Amino acid sequence: MKRIGFGQVEPNHLSAQRTGQIYAQLPAAKSIAVLENGMFAKYDYVNGEVNFSGEGEWMLVLNEVKLYDDAWRESYKDFAMKPDNSNEMTPRLFKTAIGDIFTTNTLGDGTADVEVAVGNKLTVGADGYLKVTASPADGEMTWLVVKVYTMPDNQPAVKIQRIA
């Protein structure tokens, strides 16, 4: 599976949409150059930033897509959060729960073709991207590939469900 453009998410069943466990007040660490939908990050309240190394669990990056060109020229693949003129970005993070389901093409950073099949387990890498993991550690956030699918723009994708 290889994608064109930035990562995309289709939220099929995300409990945060009902529980309100959506965090969007802290700026991203200055070291983060881009946050794509479908990545994961940590809401590091102690250090006052969103990063990849803080305490707590990984949360799903699901920013509001803002496209400024004519609709026929741009699509979700054209959006990622990057630092603005003030060199700051404030992402929206969704707390996920066991049972949550979404469709995404954000496996790895998009530079390599990722082999994925129904039944594969995914975990979050140190860079915030999902990766195929043969044997996740006990207690590690784990997602199960339940369907090899497509995004609305027909790019290859996977439908995944959180199982741990």
PDB file of C-alpha atoms in Angstrom:
ATOM      1  CA  MET A   1       0.000   0.000   0.000  1.00  0.00           C
ATOM      2  CA  LYS A   2       1.480   3.310  -1.072  1.00  0.00           C
ATOM      3  CA  ARG A   3      -0.275   6.634  -0.904  1.00  0.00           C
ATOM      4  CA  ILE A   4      -0.304   9.801  -2.947  1.00  0.00           C
ATOM      5  CA  GLY A   5      -0.144  13.003  -0.925  1.00  0.00           C
ATOM      6  CA  PHE A   6      -0.759  13.203   2.804  1.00  0.00           C
ATOM      7  CA  GLY A   7      -2.500  10.721   5.095  1.00  0.00           C
ATOM      8  CA  GLN A   8      -6.259  10.587   5.294  1.00  0.00           C
ATOM      9  CA  VAL A   9      -8.798   9.326   7.828  1.00  0.00           C
ATOM     10  CA  GLU A  10     -12.413   8.351   7.422  1.00  0.00           C
ATOM     11  CA  PRO A  11     -13.854   8.138  10.959  1.00  0.00           C
ATOM     12  CA  ASN A  12     -16.206   5.160  10.853  1.00  0.00           C
ATOM     13  CA  HIS A  13     -16.773   4.815  14.610  1.00  0.00           C
ATOM     14  CA  LEU A  14     -14.660   6.968  16.919  1.00  0.00           C
ATOM     15  CA  SER A  15     -15.945   7.198  20.472  1.00  0.00           C
ATOM     16  CA  ALA A  16     -14.267  10.592  21.010  1.00  0.00           C
ATOM     17  CA  GLN A  17     -16.884  12.138  18.733  1.00  0.00           C
ATOM     18  CA  ARG A  18     -19.492  11.217  21.365  1.00  0.00           C
ATOM     19  CA  THR A  19     -17.485  11.461  24.591  1.00  0.00           C
ATOM     20  CA  GLY A  20     -15.833  14.779  23.748  1.00  0.00           C
ATOM     21  CA  GLN A  21     -12.357  13.408  24.409  1.00  0.00           C
ATOM     22  CA  ILE A  22     -10.845  15.631  21.742  1.00  0.00           C
ATOM     23  CA  TYR A  23      -7.782  17.643  22.753  1.00  0.00           C
ATOM     24  CA  ALA A  24      -6.783  20.761  20.815  1.00  0.00           C
ATOM     25  CA  GLN A  25      -5.241  23.344  23.123  1.00  0.00           C
ATOM     26  CA  LEU A  26      -1.512  22.560  23.118  1.00  0.00           C
ATOM     27  CA  PRO A  27       0.880  23.527  20.313  1.00  0.00           C
ATOM     28  CA  ALA A  28       2.968  20.872  18.591  1.00  0.00           C
ATOM     29  CA  ALA A  29       6.632  20.587  19.532  1.00  0.00           C
ATOM     30  CA  LYS A  30       8.856  22.817  17.388  1.00  0.00           C
ATOM     31  CA  SER A  31      10.691  19.690  16.184  1.00  0.00           C
ATOM     32  CA  ILE A  32       7.557  18.418  14.391  1.00  0.00           C
ATOM     33  CA  ALA A  33       7.522  19.594  10.771  1.00  0.00           C
ATOM     34  CA  VAL A  34       4.227  18.030   9.692  1.00  0.00           C
ATOM     35  CA  LEU A  35       1.226  16.282  11.247  1.00  0.00           C
ATOM     36  CA  GLU A  36      -0.837  14.188   8.866  1.00  0.00           C
ATOM     37  CA  ASN A  37      -4.310  12.900   9.607  1.00  0.00           C
ATOM     38  CA  GLY A  38      -3.942   9.297  10.722  1.00  0.00           C
ATOM     39  CA  MET A  39      -0.707   9.855  12.632  1.00  0.00           C
ATOM     40  CA  PHE A  40      -0.591   9.554  16.413  1.00  0.00           C
ATOM     41  CA  ALA A  41       0.912  11.947  18.952  1.00  0.00           C
ATOM     42  CA  LYS A  42       0.980  12.436  22.710  1.00  0.00           C
ATOM     43  CA  TYR A  43      -0.739  15.246  24.593  1.00  0.00           C
ATOM     44  CA  ASP A  44       2.154  16.142  26.897  1.00  0.00           C
ATOM     45  CA  TYR A  45       0.456  18.528  29.326  1.00  0.00           C
ATOM     46  CA  VAL A  46       3.475  18.631  31.675  1.00  0.00           C
ATOM     47  CA  ASN A  47       5.678  20.114  28.947  1.00  0.00           C
ATOM     48  CA  GLY A  48       2.852  22.087  27.360  1.00  0.00           C
ATOM     49  CA  GLU A  49       3.113  20.522  23.914  1.00  0.00           C
ATOM     50  CA  VAL A  50       2.007  17.765  21.570  1.00  0.00           C
ATOM     51  CA  ASN A  51       4.937  15.451  20.839  1.00  0.00           C
ATOM     52  CA  PHE A  52       5.996  11.865  20.198  1.00  0.00           C
ATOM     53  CA  SER A  53       7.794  11.265  23.503  1.00  0.00           C
ATOM     54  CA  GLY A  54       5.564  12.432  26.369  1.00  0.00           C
ATOM     55  CA  GLU A  55       3.833  10.364  28.998  1.00  0.00           C
ATOM     56  CA  GLY A  56       0.420   8.898  28.349  1.00  0.00           C
ATOM     57  CA  GLU A  57      -1.174   7.102  25.458  1.00  0.00           C
ATOM     58  CA  TRP A  58      -1.002   7.822  21.771  1.00  0.00           C
ATOM     59  CA  MET A  59      -3.889   9.879  20.398  1.00  0.00           C
ATOM     60  CA  LEU A  60      -5.129  10.014  16.820  1.00  0.00           C
ATOM     61  CA  VAL A  61      -4.302  13.142  14.827  1.00  0.00           C
ATOM     62  CA  LEU A  62      -7.525  14.148  13.089  1.00  0.00           C
ATOM     63  CA  ASN A  63      -7.331  17.798  12.117  1.00  0.00           C
ATOM     64  CA  GLU A  64     -10.057  19.677  10.359  1.00  0.00           C
ATOM     65  CA  VAL A  65      -9.203  19.652   6.671  1.00  0.00           C
ATOM     66  CA  LYS A  66      -8.836  23.177   5.309  1.00  0.00           C
ATOM     67  CA  LEU A  67      -8.439  23.460   1.552  1.00  0.00           C
ATOM     68  CA  TYR A  68      -8.273  26.920   0.056  1.00  0.00           C
ATOM     69  CA  ASP A  69      -8.157  26.252  -3.682  1.00  0.00           C
ATOM     70  CA  ASP A  70     -11.140  25.446  -5.898  1.00  0.00           C
ATOM     71  CA  ALA A  71     -12.722  22.199  -4.754  1.00  0.00           C
ATOM     72  CA  TRP A  72     -11.980  20.422  -8.018  1.00  0.00           C
ATOM     73  CA  ARG A  73      -8.219  20.915  -7.603  1.00  0.00           C
ATOM     74  CA  GLU A  74      -7.742  19.748  -4.035  1.00  0.00           C
ATOM     75  CA  SER A  75      -8.838  16.809  -1.925  1.00  0.00           C
ATOM     76  CA  TYR A  76      -8.070  15.359   1.500  1.00  0.00           C
ATOM     77  CA  LYS A  77      -4.733  14.030   0.221  1.00  0.00           C
ATOM     78  CA  ASP A  78      -3.596  17.643  -0.158  1.00  0.00           C
ATOM     79  CA  PHE A  79      -3.935  18.552   3.523  1.00  0.00           C
ATOM     80  CA  ALA A  80      -1.498  18.210   6.402  1.00  0.00           C
ATOM     81  CA  MET A  81      -0.860  20.515   9.322  1.00  0.00           C
ATOM     82  CA  LYS A  82       2.410  22.405   8.987  1.00  0.00           C
ATOM     83  CA  PRO A  83       3.759  25.278  11.082  1.00  0.00           C
ATOM     84  CA  ASP A  84       2.187  28.601  10.137  1.00  0.00           C
ATOM     85  CA  ASN A  85       3.934  31.973   9.946  1.00  0.00           C
ATOM     86  CA  SER A  86       4.344  31.999  13.722  1.00  0.00           C
ATOM     87  CA  ASN A  87       6.025  28.579  13.438  1.00  0.00           C
ATOM     88  CA  GLU A  88       3.265  27.041  15.528  1.00  0.00           C
ATOM     89  CA  MET A  89       0.577  24.464  14.890  1.00  0.00           C
ATOM     90  CA  THR A  90      -2.128  23.344  17.279  1.00  0.00           C
ATOM     91  CA  PRO A  91      -3.357  19.888  16.270  1.00  0.00           C
ATOM     92  CA  ARG A  92      -6.595  18.168  17.197  1.00  0.00           C
ATOM     93  CA  LEU A  93      -6.058  14.803  18.921  1.00  0.00           C
ATOM     94  CA  PHE A  94      -8.745  12.160  19.456  1.00  0.00           C
ATOM     95  CA  LYS A  95      -8.502   9.752  22.388  1.00  0.00           C
ATOM     96  CA  THR A  96      -9.314   6.314  21.034  1.00  0.00           C
ATOM     97  CA  ALA A  97     -10.915   3.403  22.854  1.00  0.00           C
ATOM     98  CA  ILE A  98     -10.966  -0.338  22.343  1.00  0.00           C
ATOM     99  CA  GLY A  99     -13.558  -1.001  19.659  1.00  0.00           C
ATOM    100  CA  ASP A 100     -13.002   2.251  17.730  1.00  0.00           C
ATOM    101  CA  ILE A 101     -12.922   1.835  13.950  1.00  0.00           C
ATOM    102  CA  PHE A 102     -11.581   4.073  11.199  1.00  0.00           C
ATOM    103  CA  THR A 103     -10.313   3.832   7.634  1.00  0.00           C
ATOM    104  CA  THR A 104      -6.889   5.252   6.807  1.00  0.00           C
ATOM    105  CA  ASN A 105      -4.042   5.199   4.335  1.00  0.00           C
ATOM    106  CA  THR A 106      -1.547   6.541   6.890  1.00  0.00           C
ATOM    107  CA  LEU A 107       0.759   3.563   7.355  1.00  0.00           C
ATOM    108  CA  GLY A 108       4.341   4.717   7.598  1.00  0.00           C
ATOM    109  CA  ASP A 109       5.423   8.122   6.354  1.00  0.00           C
ATOM    110  CA  GLY A 110       4.260   7.514   2.784  1.00  0.00           C
ATOM    111  CA  THR A 111       7.723   7.106   1.269  1.00  0.00           C
ATOM    112  CA  ALA A 112       7.664   3.305   1.116  1.00  0.00           C
ATOM    113  CA  ASP A 113       5.187   0.684  -0.025  1.00  0.00           C
ATOM    114  CA  VAL A 114       3.717  -1.047   3.066  1.00  0.00           C
ATOM    115  CA  GLU A 115       2.515  -4.632   2.724  1.00  0.00           C
ATOM    116  CA  VAL A 116      -0.639  -5.128   4.765  1.00  0.00           C
ATOM    117  CA  ALA A 117      -3.337  -7.805   4.938  1.00  0.00           C
ATOM    118  CA  VAL A 118      -6.497  -8.574   6.888  1.00  0.00           C
ATOM    119  CA  GLY A 119      -5.490  -9.862  10.305  1.00  0.00           C
ATOM    120  CA  ASN A 120      -2.272  -7.818  10.534  1.00  0.00           C
ATOM    121  CA  LYS A 121      -1.744  -5.972  13.785  1.00  0.00           C
ATOM    122  CA  LEU A 122      -0.607  -2.354  13.797  1.00  0.00           C
ATOM    123  CA  THR A 123       1.105  -0.349  16.524  1.00  0.00           C
ATOM    124  CA  VAL A 124       2.366   3.220  16.709  1.00  0.00           C
ATOM    125  CA  GLY A 125       6.039   3.772  15.927  1.00  0.00           C
ATOM    126  CA  ALA A 126       8.262   6.362  17.630  1.00  0.00           C
ATOM    127  CA  ASP A 127       7.563   8.720  14.689  1.00  0.00           C
ATOM    128  CA  GLY A 128       3.779   8.610  15.269  1.00  0.00           C
ATOM    129  CA  TYR A 129       2.989   6.487  12.201  1.00  0.00           C
ATOM    130  CA  LEU A 130       1.214   3.135  12.337  1.00  0.00           C
ATOM    131  CA  LYS A 131       3.368   0.133  11.443  1.00  0.00           C
ATOM    132  CA  VAL A 132       2.763  -3.588  11.023  1.00  0.00           C
ATOM    133  CA  THR A 133       3.858  -5.439  14.174  1.00  0.00           C
ATOM    134  CA  ALA A 134       3.921  -9.233  14.359  1.00  0.00           C
ATOM    135  CA  SER A 135       3.799  -9.466  18.165  1.00  0.00           C
ATOM    136  CA  PRO A 136       2.695  -6.289  19.981  1.00  0.00           C
ATOM    137  CA  ALA A 137       3.881  -5.950  23.569  1.00  0.00           C
ATOM    138  CA  ASP A 138       1.376  -6.566  26.362  1.00  0.00           C
ATOM    139  CA  GLY A 139      -0.540  -3.374  27.047  1.00  0.00           C
ATOM    140  CA  GLU A 140       0.600  -1.701  23.817  1.00  0.00           C
ATOM    141  CA  MET A 141      -2.075   0.137  21.807  1.00  0.00           C
ATOM    142  CA  THR A 142      -2.901  -2.303  19.003  1.00  0.00           C
ATOM    143  CA  TRP A 143      -5.058  -1.981  15.894  1.00  0.00           C
ATOM    144  CA  LEU A 144      -6.326  -4.919  13.827  1.00  0.00           C
ATOM    145  CA  VAL A 145      -6.672  -4.679  10.045  1.00  0.00           C
ATOM    146  CA  VAL A 146     -10.263  -5.806   9.445  1.00  0.00           C
ATOM    147  CA  LYS A 147     -10.513  -4.911   5.763  1.00  0.00           C
ATOM    148  CA  VAL A 148      -8.188  -3.885   2.953  1.00  0.00           C
ATOM    149  CA  TYR A 149     -10.146  -1.035   1.479  1.00  0.00           C
ATOM    150  CA  THR A 150      -9.943   2.322  -0.295  1.00  0.00           C
ATOM    151  CA  MET A 151     -10.224   5.975   0.644  1.00  0.00           C
ATOM    152  CA  PRO A 152     -12.946   8.096  -1.020  1.00  0.00           C
ATOM    153  CA  ASP A 153     -10.398   9.126  -3.678  1.00  0.00           C
ATOM    154  CA  ASN A 154      -9.776   5.409  -4.473  1.00  0.00           C
ATOM    155  CA  GLN A 155      -6.322   5.257  -2.914  1.00  0.00           C
ATOM    156  CA  PRO A 156      -5.510   1.977  -1.145  1.00  0.00           C
ATOM    157  CA  ALA A 157      -6.413   1.997   2.544  1.00  0.00           C
ATOM    158  CA  VAL A 158      -7.216  -0.225   5.496  1.00  0.00           C
ATOM    159  CA  LYS A 159     -10.178  -0.303   7.848  1.00  0.00           C
ATOM    160  CA  ILE A 160      -8.817  -0.889  11.342  1.00  0.00           C
ATOM    161  CA  GLN A 161     -10.267  -1.591  14.791  1.00  0.00           C
ATOM    162  CA  ARG A 162      -8.577  -0.951  18.104  1.00  0.00           C
ATOM    163  CA  ILE A 163      -8.222  -4.223  20.006  1.00  0.00           C
ATOM    164  CA  ALA A 164      -5.828  -3.237  22.839  1.00  0.00           C
TER     165      ALA A 164
END
